[in-house]
XYZ file of C-alpha atoms in Angstrom:
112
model
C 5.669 -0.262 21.797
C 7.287 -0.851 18.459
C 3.436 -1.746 16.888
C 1.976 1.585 18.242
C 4.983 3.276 16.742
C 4.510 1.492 13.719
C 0.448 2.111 13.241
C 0.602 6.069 14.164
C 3.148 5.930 10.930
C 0.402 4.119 9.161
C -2.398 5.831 10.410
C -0.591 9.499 9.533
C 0.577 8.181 5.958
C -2.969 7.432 5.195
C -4.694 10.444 6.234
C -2.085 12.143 3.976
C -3.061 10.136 1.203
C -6.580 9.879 1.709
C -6.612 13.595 2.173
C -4.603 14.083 -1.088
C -7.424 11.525 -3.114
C -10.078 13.623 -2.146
C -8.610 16.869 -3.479
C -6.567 15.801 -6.406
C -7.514 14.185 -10.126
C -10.187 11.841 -10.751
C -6.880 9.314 -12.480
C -3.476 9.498 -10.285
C -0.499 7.540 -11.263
C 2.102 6.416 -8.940
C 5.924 7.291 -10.043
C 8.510 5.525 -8.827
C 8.005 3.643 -5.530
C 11.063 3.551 -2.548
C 10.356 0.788 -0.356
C 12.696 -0.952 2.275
C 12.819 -4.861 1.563
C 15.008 -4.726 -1.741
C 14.569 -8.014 -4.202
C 16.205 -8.715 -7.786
C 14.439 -9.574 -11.175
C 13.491 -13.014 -10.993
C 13.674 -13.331 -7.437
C 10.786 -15.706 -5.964
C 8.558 -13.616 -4.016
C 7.603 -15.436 -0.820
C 6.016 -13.563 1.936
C 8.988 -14.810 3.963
C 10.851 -11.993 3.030
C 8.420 -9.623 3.657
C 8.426 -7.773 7.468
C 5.018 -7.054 7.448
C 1.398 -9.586 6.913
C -1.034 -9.727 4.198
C -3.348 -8.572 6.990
C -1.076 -5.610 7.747
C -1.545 -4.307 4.296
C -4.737 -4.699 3.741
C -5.276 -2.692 6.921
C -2.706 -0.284 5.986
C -4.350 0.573 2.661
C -8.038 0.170 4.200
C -6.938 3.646 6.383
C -5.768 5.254 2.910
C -9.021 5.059 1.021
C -11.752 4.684 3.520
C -14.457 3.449 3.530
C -13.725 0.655 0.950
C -13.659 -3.392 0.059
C -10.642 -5.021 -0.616
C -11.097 -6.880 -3.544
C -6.984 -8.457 -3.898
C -3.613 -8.580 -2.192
C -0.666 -9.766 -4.111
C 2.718 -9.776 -3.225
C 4.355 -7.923 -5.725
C 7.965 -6.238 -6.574
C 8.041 -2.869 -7.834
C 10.895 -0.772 -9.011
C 13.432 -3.371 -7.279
C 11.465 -3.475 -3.785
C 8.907 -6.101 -2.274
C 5.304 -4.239 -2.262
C 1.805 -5.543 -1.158
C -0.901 -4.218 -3.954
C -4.125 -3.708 -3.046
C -7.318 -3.871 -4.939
C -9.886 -1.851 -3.313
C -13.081 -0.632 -4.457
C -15.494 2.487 -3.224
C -18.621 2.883 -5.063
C -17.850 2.703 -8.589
C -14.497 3.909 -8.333
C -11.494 1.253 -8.009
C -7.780 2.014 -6.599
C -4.799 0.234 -6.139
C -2.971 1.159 -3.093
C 1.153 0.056 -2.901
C 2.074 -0.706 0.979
C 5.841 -1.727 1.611
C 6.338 -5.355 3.024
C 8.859 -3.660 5.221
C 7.140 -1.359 6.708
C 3.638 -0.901 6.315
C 4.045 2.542 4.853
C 1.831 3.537 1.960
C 3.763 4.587 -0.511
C 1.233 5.211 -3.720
C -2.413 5.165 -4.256
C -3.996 5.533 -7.724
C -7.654 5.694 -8.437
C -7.958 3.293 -11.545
């Protein structure tokens, strides 16, 4: 029940970012990102600590900008939280989509 729960979320926070790619600037950049798995500076990222699976993000940020390849997933931190970034790529236009390893939540996209 939880996993439904947890992909309508997904599903809703992409369409609201896919929806706001299409109508906004050709170049968007992220501010600051609240995620929900917390880490320090210098604090080993191990996908241990994150909730949610490499898989899980790249689906995650496959529903934000669709259609599209993913070209990388890296576990990343970002303004003191744990972060999946993915590299995706739609015709000749790149993005980089930032899904939180708690949740699954997309919390930026930027067209690169």
């Amino acid at each position: 029940m939880l996993s439904r729960v947890l992909l309508g979320v997904l599903v809703l926070a992409a369409l609201a970012v896919g929806a706001s790619l299409l109508s906004g600037p050709s170049d968007v950049e992220c501010g600051p990102v609240t995620g929900t798995v917390r880490v320090a500076d210098g604090d080993r990222l191990s996908p241990a600590l994150a909730r949610i699976s490499e898989d899980d993000a790249r689906a995650a940020a496959l529903v934000a900008v669709p259609p599209a390849a993913v070209t990388s997933v890296d576990l990343d931190e970002e303004d003191g939280f744990l972060v999946y970034e993915v590299g995706l790529r739609h015709d000749r236009d790149e993005f980089d989509v930032v899904v939180d390893a708690g949740t699954g939540e997309v919390l930026c996209t930027e067209r690169d």
